[in-house]
Tab-separated table of C-alpha atoms in Angstrom:
chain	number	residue	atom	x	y	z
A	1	UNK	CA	12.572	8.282	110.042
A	2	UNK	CA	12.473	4.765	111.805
A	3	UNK	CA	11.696	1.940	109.616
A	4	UNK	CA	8.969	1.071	112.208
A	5	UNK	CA	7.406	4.349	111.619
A	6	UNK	CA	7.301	3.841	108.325
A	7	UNK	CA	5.170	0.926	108.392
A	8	UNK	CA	3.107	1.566	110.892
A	9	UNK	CA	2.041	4.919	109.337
A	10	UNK	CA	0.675	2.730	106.166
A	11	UNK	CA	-0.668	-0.270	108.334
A	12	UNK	CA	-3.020	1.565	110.323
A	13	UNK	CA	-4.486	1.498	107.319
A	14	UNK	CA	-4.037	-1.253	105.278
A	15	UNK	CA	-7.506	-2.651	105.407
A	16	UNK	CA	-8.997	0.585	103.647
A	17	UNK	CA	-6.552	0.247	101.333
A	18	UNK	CA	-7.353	-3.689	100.419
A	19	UNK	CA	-11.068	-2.392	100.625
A	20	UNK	CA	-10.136	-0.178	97.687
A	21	UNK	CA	-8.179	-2.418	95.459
A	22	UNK	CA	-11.220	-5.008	95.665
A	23	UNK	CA	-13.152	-2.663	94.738
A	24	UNK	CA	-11.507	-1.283	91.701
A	25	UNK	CA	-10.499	-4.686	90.778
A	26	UNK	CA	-14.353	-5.670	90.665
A	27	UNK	CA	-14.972	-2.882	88.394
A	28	UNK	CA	-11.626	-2.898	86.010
A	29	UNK	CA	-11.598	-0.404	82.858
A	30	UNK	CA	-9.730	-1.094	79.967
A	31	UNK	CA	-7.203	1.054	78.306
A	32	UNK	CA	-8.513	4.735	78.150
A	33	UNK	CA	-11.698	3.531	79.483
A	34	UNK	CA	-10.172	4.346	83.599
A	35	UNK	CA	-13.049	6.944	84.169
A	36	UNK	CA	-14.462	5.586	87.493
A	37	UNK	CA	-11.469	4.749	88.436
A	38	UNK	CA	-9.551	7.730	87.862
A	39	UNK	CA	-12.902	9.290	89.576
A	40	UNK	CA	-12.388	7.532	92.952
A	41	UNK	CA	-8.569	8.550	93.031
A	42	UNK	CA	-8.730	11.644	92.642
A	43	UNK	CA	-11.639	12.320	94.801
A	44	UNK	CA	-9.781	10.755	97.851
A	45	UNK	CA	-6.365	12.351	97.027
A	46	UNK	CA	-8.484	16.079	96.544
A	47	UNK	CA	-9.772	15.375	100.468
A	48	UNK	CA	-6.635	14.892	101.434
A	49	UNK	CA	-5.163	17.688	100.463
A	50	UNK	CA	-3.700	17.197	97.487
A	51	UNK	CA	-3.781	19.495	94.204
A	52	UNK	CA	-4.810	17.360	91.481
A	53	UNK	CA	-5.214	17.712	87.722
A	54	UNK	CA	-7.614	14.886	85.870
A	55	UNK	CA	-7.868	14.882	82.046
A	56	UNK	CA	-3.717	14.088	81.773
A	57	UNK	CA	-3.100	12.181	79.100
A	58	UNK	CA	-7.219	11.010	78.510
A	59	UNK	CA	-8.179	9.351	81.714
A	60	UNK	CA	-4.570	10.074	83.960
A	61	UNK	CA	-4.211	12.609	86.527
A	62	UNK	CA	-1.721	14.002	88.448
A	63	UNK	CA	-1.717	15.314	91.952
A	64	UNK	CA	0.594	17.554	93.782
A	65	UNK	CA	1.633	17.798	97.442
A	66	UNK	CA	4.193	20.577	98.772
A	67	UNK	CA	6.157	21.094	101.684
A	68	UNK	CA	8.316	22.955	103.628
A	69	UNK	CA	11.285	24.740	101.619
A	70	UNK	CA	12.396	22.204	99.580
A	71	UNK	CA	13.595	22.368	96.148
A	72	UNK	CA	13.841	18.952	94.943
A	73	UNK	CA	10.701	17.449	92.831
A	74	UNK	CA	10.080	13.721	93.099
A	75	UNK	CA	7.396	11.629	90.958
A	76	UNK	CA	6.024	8.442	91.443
A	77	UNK	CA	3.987	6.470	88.975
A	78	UNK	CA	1.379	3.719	89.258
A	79	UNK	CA	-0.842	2.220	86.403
A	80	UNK	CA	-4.710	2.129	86.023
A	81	UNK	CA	-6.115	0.123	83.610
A	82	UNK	CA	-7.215	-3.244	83.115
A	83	UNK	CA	-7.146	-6.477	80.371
A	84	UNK	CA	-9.404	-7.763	78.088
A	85	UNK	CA	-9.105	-11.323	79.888
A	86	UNK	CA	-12.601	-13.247	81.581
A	87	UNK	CA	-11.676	-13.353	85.219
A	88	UNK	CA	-11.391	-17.331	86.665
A	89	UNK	CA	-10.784	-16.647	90.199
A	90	UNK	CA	-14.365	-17.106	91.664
A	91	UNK	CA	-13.227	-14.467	93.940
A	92	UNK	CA	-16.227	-12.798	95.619
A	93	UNK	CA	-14.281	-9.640	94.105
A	94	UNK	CA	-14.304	-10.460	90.968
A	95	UNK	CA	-14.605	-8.812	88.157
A	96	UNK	CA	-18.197	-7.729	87.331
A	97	UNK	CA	-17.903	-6.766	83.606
A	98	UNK	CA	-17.706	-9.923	81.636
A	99	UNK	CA	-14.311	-10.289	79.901
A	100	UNK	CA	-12.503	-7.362	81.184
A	101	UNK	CA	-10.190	-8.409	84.246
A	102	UNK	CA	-7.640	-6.633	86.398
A	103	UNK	CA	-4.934	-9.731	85.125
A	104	UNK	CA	-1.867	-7.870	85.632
A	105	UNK	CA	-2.013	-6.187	89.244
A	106	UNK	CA	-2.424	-2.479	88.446
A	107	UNK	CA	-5.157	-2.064	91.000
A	108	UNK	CA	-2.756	-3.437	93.477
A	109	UNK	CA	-0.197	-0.493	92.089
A	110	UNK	CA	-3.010	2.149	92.401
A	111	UNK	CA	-3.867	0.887	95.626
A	112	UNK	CA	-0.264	1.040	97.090
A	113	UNK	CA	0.578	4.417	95.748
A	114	UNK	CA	-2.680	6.179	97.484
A	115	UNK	CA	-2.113	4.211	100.577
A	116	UNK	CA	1.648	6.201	100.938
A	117	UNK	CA	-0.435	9.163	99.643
A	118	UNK	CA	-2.444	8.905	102.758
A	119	UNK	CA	0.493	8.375	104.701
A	120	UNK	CA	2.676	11.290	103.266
A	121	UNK	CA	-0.153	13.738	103.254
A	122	UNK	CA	-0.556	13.312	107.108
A	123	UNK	CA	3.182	13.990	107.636
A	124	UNK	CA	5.104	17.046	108.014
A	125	UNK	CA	8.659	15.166	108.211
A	126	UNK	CA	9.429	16.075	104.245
A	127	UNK	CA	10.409	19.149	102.135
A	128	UNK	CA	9.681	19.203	98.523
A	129	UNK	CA	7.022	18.492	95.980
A	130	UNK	CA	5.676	15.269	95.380
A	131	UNK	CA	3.614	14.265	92.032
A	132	UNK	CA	1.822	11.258	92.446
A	133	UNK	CA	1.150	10.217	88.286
A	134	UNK	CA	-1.712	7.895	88.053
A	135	UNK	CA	-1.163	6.901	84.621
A	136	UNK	CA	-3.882	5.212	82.009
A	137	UNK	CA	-3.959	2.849	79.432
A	138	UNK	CA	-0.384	0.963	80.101
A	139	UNK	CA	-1.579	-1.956	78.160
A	140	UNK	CA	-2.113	-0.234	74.788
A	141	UNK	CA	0.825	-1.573	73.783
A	142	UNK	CA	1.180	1.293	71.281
A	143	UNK	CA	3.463	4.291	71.043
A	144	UNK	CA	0.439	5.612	71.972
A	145	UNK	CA	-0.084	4.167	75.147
A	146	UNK	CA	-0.849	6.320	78.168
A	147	UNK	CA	2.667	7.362	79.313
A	148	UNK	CA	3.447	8.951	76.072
A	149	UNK	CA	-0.212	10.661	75.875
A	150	UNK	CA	0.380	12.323	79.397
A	151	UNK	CA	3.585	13.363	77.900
A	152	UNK	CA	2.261	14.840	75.053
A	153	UNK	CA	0.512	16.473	77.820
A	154	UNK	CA	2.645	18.401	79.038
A	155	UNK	CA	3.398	15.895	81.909
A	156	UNK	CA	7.076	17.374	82.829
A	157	UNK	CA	6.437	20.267	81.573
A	158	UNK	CA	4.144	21.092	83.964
A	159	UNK	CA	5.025	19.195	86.754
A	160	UNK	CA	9.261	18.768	86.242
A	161	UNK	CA	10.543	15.828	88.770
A	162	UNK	CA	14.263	15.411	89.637
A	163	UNK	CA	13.625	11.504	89.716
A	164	UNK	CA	10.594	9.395	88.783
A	165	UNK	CA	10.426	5.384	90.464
A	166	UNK	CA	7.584	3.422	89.276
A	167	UNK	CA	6.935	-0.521	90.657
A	168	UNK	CA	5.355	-3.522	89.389
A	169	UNK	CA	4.345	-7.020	91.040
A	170	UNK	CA	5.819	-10.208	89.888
A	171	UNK	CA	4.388	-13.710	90.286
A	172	UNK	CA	7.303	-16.187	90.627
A	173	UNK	CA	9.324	-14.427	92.910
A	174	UNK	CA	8.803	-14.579	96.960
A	175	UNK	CA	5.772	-12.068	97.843
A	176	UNK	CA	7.703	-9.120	99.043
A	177	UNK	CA	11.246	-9.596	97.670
A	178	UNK	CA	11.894	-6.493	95.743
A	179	UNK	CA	13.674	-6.717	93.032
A	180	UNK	CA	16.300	-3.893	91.130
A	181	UNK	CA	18.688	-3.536	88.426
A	182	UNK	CA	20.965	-0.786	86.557
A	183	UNK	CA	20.849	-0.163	83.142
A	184	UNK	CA	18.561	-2.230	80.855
A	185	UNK	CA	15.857	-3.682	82.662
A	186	UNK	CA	12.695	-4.514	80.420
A	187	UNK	CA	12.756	-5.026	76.662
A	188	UNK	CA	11.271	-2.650	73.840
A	189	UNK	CA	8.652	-4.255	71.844
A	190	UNK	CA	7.558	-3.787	68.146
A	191	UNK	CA	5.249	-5.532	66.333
A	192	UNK	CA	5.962	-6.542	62.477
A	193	UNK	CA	2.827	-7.226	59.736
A	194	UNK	CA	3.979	-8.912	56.246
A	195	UNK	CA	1.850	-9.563	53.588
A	196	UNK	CA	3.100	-12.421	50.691
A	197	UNK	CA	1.505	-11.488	47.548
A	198	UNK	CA	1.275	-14.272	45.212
A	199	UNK	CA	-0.968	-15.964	42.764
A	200	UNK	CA	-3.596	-17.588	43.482
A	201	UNK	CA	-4.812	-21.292	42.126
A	202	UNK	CA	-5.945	-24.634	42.220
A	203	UNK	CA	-4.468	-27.222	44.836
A	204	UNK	CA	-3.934	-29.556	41.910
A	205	UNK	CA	-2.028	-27.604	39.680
A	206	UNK	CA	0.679	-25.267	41.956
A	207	UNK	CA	2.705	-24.837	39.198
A	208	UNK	CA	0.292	-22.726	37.459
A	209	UNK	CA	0.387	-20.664	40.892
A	210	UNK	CA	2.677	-18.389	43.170
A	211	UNK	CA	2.194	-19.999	46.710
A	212	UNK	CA	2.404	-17.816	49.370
A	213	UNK	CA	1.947	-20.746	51.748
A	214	UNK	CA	4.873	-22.248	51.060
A	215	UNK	CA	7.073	-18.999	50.559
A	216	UNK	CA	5.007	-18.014	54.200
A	217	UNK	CA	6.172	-21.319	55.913
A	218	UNK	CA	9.801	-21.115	54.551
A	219	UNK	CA	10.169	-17.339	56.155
A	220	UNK	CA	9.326	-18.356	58.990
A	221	UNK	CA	11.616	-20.829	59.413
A	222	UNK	CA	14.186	-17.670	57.910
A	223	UNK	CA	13.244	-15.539	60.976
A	224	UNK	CA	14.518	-18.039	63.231
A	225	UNK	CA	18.091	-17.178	61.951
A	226	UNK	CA	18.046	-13.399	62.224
A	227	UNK	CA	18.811	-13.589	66.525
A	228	UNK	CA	21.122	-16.265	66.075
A	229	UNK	CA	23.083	-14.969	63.050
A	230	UNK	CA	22.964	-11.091	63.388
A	231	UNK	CA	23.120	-10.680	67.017
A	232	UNK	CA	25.563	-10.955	69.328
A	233	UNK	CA	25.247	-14.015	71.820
A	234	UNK	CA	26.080	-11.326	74.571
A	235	UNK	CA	23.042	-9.637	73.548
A	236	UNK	CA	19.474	-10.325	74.370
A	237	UNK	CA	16.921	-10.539	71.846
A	238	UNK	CA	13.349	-12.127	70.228
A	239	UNK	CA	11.394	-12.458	67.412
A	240	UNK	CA	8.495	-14.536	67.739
A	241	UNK	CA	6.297	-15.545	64.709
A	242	UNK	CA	2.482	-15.408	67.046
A	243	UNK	CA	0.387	-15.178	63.447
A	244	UNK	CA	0.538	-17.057	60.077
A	245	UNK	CA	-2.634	-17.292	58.235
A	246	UNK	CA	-3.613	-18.013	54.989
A	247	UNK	CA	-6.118	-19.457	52.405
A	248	UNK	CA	-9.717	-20.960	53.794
A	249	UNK	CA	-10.190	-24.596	51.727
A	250	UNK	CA	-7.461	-27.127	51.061
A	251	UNK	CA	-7.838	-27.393	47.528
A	252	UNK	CA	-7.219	-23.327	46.658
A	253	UNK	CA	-3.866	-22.101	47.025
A	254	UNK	CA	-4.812	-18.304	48.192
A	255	UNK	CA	-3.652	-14.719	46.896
A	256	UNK	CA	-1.766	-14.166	49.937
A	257	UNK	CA	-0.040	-15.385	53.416
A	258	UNK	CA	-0.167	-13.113	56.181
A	259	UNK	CA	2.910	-13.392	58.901
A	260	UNK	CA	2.883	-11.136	62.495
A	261	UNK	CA	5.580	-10.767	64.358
A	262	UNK	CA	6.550	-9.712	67.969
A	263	UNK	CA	10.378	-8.246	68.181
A	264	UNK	CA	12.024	-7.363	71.746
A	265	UNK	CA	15.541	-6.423	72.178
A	266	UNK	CA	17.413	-4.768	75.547
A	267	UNK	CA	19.604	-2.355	73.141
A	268	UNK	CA	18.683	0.241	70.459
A	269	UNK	CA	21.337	-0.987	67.409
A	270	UNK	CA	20.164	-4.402	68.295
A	271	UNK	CA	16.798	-3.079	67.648
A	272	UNK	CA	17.782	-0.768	64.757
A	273	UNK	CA	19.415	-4.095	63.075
A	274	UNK	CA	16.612	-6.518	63.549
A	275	UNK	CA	14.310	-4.047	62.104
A	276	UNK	CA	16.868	-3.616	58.982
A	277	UNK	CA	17.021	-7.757	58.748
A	278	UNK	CA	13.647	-8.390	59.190
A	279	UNK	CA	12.408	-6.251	56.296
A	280	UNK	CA	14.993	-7.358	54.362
A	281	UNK	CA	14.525	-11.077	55.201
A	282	UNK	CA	10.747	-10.607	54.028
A	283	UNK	CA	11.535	-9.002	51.235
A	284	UNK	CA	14.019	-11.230	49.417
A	285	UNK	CA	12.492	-14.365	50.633
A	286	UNK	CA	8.971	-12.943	48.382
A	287	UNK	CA	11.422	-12.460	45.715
A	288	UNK	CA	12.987	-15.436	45.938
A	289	UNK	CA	9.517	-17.403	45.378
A	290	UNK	CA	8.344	-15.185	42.808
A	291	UNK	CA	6.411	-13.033	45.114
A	292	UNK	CA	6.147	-9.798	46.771
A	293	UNK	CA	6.640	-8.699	49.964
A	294	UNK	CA	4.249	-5.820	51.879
A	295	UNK	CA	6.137	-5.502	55.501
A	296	UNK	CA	4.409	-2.519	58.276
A	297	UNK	CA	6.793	-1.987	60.927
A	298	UNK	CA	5.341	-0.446	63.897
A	299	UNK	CA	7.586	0.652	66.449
A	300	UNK	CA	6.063	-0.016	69.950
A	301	UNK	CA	7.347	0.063	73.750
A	302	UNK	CA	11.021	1.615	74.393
A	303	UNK	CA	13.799	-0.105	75.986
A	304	UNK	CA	13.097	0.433	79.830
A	305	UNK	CA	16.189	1.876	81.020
A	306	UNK	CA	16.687	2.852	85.136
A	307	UNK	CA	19.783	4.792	85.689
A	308	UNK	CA	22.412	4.509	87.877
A	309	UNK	CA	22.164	6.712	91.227
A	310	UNK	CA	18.177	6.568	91.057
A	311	UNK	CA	18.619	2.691	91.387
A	312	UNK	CA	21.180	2.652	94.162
A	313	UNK	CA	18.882	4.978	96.449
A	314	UNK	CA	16.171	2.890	95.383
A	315	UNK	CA	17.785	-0.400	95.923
A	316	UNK	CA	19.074	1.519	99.227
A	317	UNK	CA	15.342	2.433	100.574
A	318	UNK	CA	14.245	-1.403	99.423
A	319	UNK	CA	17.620	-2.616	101.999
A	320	UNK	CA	16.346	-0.293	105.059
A	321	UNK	CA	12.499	-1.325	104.518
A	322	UNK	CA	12.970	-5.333	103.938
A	323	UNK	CA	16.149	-5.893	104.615
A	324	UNK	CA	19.393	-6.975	102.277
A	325	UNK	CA	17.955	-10.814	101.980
A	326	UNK	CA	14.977	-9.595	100.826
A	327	UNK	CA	16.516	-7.502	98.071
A	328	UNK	CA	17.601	-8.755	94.542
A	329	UNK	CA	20.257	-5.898	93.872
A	330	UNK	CA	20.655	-6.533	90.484
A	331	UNK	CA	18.149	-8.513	88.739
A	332	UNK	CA	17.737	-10.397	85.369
A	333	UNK	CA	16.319	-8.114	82.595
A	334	UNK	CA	13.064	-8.949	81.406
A	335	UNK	CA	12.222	-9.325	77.604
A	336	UNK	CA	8.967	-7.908	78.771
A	337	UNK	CA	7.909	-4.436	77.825
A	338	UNK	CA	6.382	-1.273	79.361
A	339	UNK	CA	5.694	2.366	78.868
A	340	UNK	CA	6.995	3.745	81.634
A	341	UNK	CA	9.879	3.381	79.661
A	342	UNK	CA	9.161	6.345	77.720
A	343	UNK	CA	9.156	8.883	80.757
A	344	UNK	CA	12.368	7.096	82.217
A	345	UNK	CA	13.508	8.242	78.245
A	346	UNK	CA	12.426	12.219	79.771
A	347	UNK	CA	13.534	11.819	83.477
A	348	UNK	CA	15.923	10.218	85.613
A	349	UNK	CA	14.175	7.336	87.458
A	350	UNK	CA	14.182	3.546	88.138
A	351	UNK	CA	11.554	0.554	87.715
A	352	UNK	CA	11.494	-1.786	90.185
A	353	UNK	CA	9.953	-5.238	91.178
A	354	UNK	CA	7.977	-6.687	94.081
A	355	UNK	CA	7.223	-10.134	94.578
A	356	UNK	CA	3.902	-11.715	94.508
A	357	UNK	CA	4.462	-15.092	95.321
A	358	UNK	CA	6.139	-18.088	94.381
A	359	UNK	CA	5.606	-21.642	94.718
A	360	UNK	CA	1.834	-23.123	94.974
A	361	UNK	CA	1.083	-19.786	96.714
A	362	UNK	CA	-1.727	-17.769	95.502
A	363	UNK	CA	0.539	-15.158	94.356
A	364	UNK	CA	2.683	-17.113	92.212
A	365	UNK	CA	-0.252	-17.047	88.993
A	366	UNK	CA	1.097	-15.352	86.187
A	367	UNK	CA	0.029	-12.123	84.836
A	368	UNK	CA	-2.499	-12.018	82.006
A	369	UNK	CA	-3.959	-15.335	83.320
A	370	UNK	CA	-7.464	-15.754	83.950
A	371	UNK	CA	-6.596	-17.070	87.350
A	372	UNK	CA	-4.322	-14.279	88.638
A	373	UNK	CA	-4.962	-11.686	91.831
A	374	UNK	CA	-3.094	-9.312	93.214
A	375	UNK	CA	-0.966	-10.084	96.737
A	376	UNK	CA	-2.961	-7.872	99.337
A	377	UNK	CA	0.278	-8.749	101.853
A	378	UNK	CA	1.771	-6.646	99.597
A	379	UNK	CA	-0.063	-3.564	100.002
A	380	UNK	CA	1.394	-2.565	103.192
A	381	UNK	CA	5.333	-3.469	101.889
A	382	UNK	CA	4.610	-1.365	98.744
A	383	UNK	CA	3.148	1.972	100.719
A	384	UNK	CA	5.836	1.835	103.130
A	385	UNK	CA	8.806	1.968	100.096
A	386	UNK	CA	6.939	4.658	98.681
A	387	UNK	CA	6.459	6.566	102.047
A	388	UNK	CA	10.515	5.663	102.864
A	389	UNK	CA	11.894	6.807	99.558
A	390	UNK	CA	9.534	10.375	99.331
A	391	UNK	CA	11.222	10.873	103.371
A	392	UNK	CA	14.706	9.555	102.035
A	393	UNK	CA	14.772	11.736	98.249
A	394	UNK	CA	12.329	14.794	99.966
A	395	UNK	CA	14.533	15.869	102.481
């Protein structure tokens, strides 16, 4: 199929497309919460043709196209839900539901993904199935998030893919440079809760007390130690101390100091170690200040890994659609996390990047920030890889 074909078949209609981002980005749903949404999507993608099953995994849905005599089974994922952020745009789209905000681009994803829908649906120049996955609930943040509840749905089960491709905007890089790498490309993510025991007492007489203050302040000057003296410099890794609190007047030396953690590592024994250090860090430190330790480990996000020959025909499609200096071949990993890991862990696939902007444009606002939008220039880019690589893997 011509590249020109390809584009044109998604720009002809673009502006219905941008119509229905703004309007799912003025009415954003939180995590589980995608039910108008999920409504609108599969309504449209039901009048089109499509076969579609709502309920997956809570709020997701899948929908199913088939053609021609083809064996080969290709999935393609986009995200849903929105953030508990108050919108700062002053966009006359913006958000009406007061401190819920689309601040990370998924209506731009859902939006892309139903303009190739569009596209693909009206074309007869594939053979194969194609699930669409429009997944919920990607910022849980849980290993409960929405990828692993459509899972536990059945998701491959009942509708197997070959390959899976999912994409996400990125502020900071040129809007529509897309962006690929083999291997380890986004971080896993678990979250870490200890609780110092001690003894409570007055300010004036410590030694009558067992401060967890102190002990709390002194591990977390400990943590600092466990990336740069248990793993390898080769290796990429974080913990980040985001929560110390303790005690509420500045004469009482409280009961107990509470510490939370973020950890994010690109490898599983990295991640496997800092888990074993960290407990054991907290641990002896209580001990060594005459206190004890409570530590609740909650494994979160998976390492996002894309393998090999999904990326190269991925980063192959992203050469013929934008051409090779728009194309990062092999990006940096990120030490940011996401669930999409977790079907990657089920399926052969890759996760890729598109720019949203960099510079003072528009685009370039980071994600989670009350001031960020969506790209709409991207729209068009984004259908037309999706429509390219269903032609180029459904053939």
């Amino acid at each position: 199929m011509p590249l020109h074909d390809a584009l044109h078949a998604v720009r002809a209609h673009a502006d219905e497309f941008i119509a229905f981002r703004r309007d799912i980005h003025r009415h954003p749903e939180l995590p589980f919460e995608e039910h108008r949404t999920s409504a609108l999507v599969a309504e449209r993608l039901e009048s089109w043709g499509y076969r579609v099953e709502r309920g997956l995994g809570g709020t997701g849905l899948v929908a199913q196209l088939r053609r021609g005599e083809g064996t080969r089974r290709l999935g393609l994922r986009a995200d849903m839900d929105a953030l508990p952020v108050l919108e700062e745009t002053g966009l006359p789209y913006a958000s009406c539901r007061h401190g819920v905000m689309h601040a990370c681009g998924h209506d731009g994803h859902t939006a892309m993904l139903m303009c190739a829908a569009k596209a693909l649906a009206a074309s007869d120049d594939w053979s194969g199935t194609l699930n669409l996955i429009f997944q919920p609930a990607e910022e849980f943040g849980t290993c409960h998030s929405g990828a692993v509840r459509m899972l536990e749905d059945g998701l491959f089960d009942k509708y197997p893919c070959d390959a899976i491709f999912a994409m996400h905007n990125m502020p900071g890089h040129p809007q529509g440079q897309l962006l690929f790498r083999d291997g380890a490309m986004m971080a896993s993510s678990d979250k870490v809760r200890i609780v110092l025991h001690g003894r409570g007492g007055h300010g004036g007489v410590p030694h009558k007390a067992a401060d967890p203050v102190v002990a709390a302040a002194s591990l977390v000057m400990a943590l600092q130690t466990v990336v740069s003296r248990n793993v390898d410099p080769q290796q990429t890794a974080v913990v980040t101390v985001g929560v110390l609190q303790a005690g509420h007047a500045n004469n009482v030396i409280p009961q107990s100091a509470e510490l939370e953690l973020s950890v994010r590592t690109l490898d599983s024994a990295v991640r496997k170690r800092l888990k074993q250090r960290i407990v054991n860090l907290a641990h002896a430190h209580a001990q060594s200040f005459e206190l004890t330790a409570e530590v609740d480990y909650q494994r979160g996000y998976a390492v996002l890994v894309n393998t090999g020959p999904e990326t190269e025909l991925a980063r192959q499609v992203g050469v013929e659609l934008v051409g090779a200096d728009k194309v990062v071949a092999q990006g940096p990993a990120l030490t940011g996390s996401e669930d999409f890991a977790f079907m990657l862990e089920r399926c052969p696939g890759s996760y890729l990047l598109i720019g949203n902007g960099d510079g003072d444009s528009a685009g370039a606002c980071m994600v989670h920030n009350p001031g960020y939008d969506f790209n709409d220039d991207n729209l068009a880019i984004g259908a037309a890889y999706w429509t390219l690589l269903a032609r180029r893997f459904l053939v």
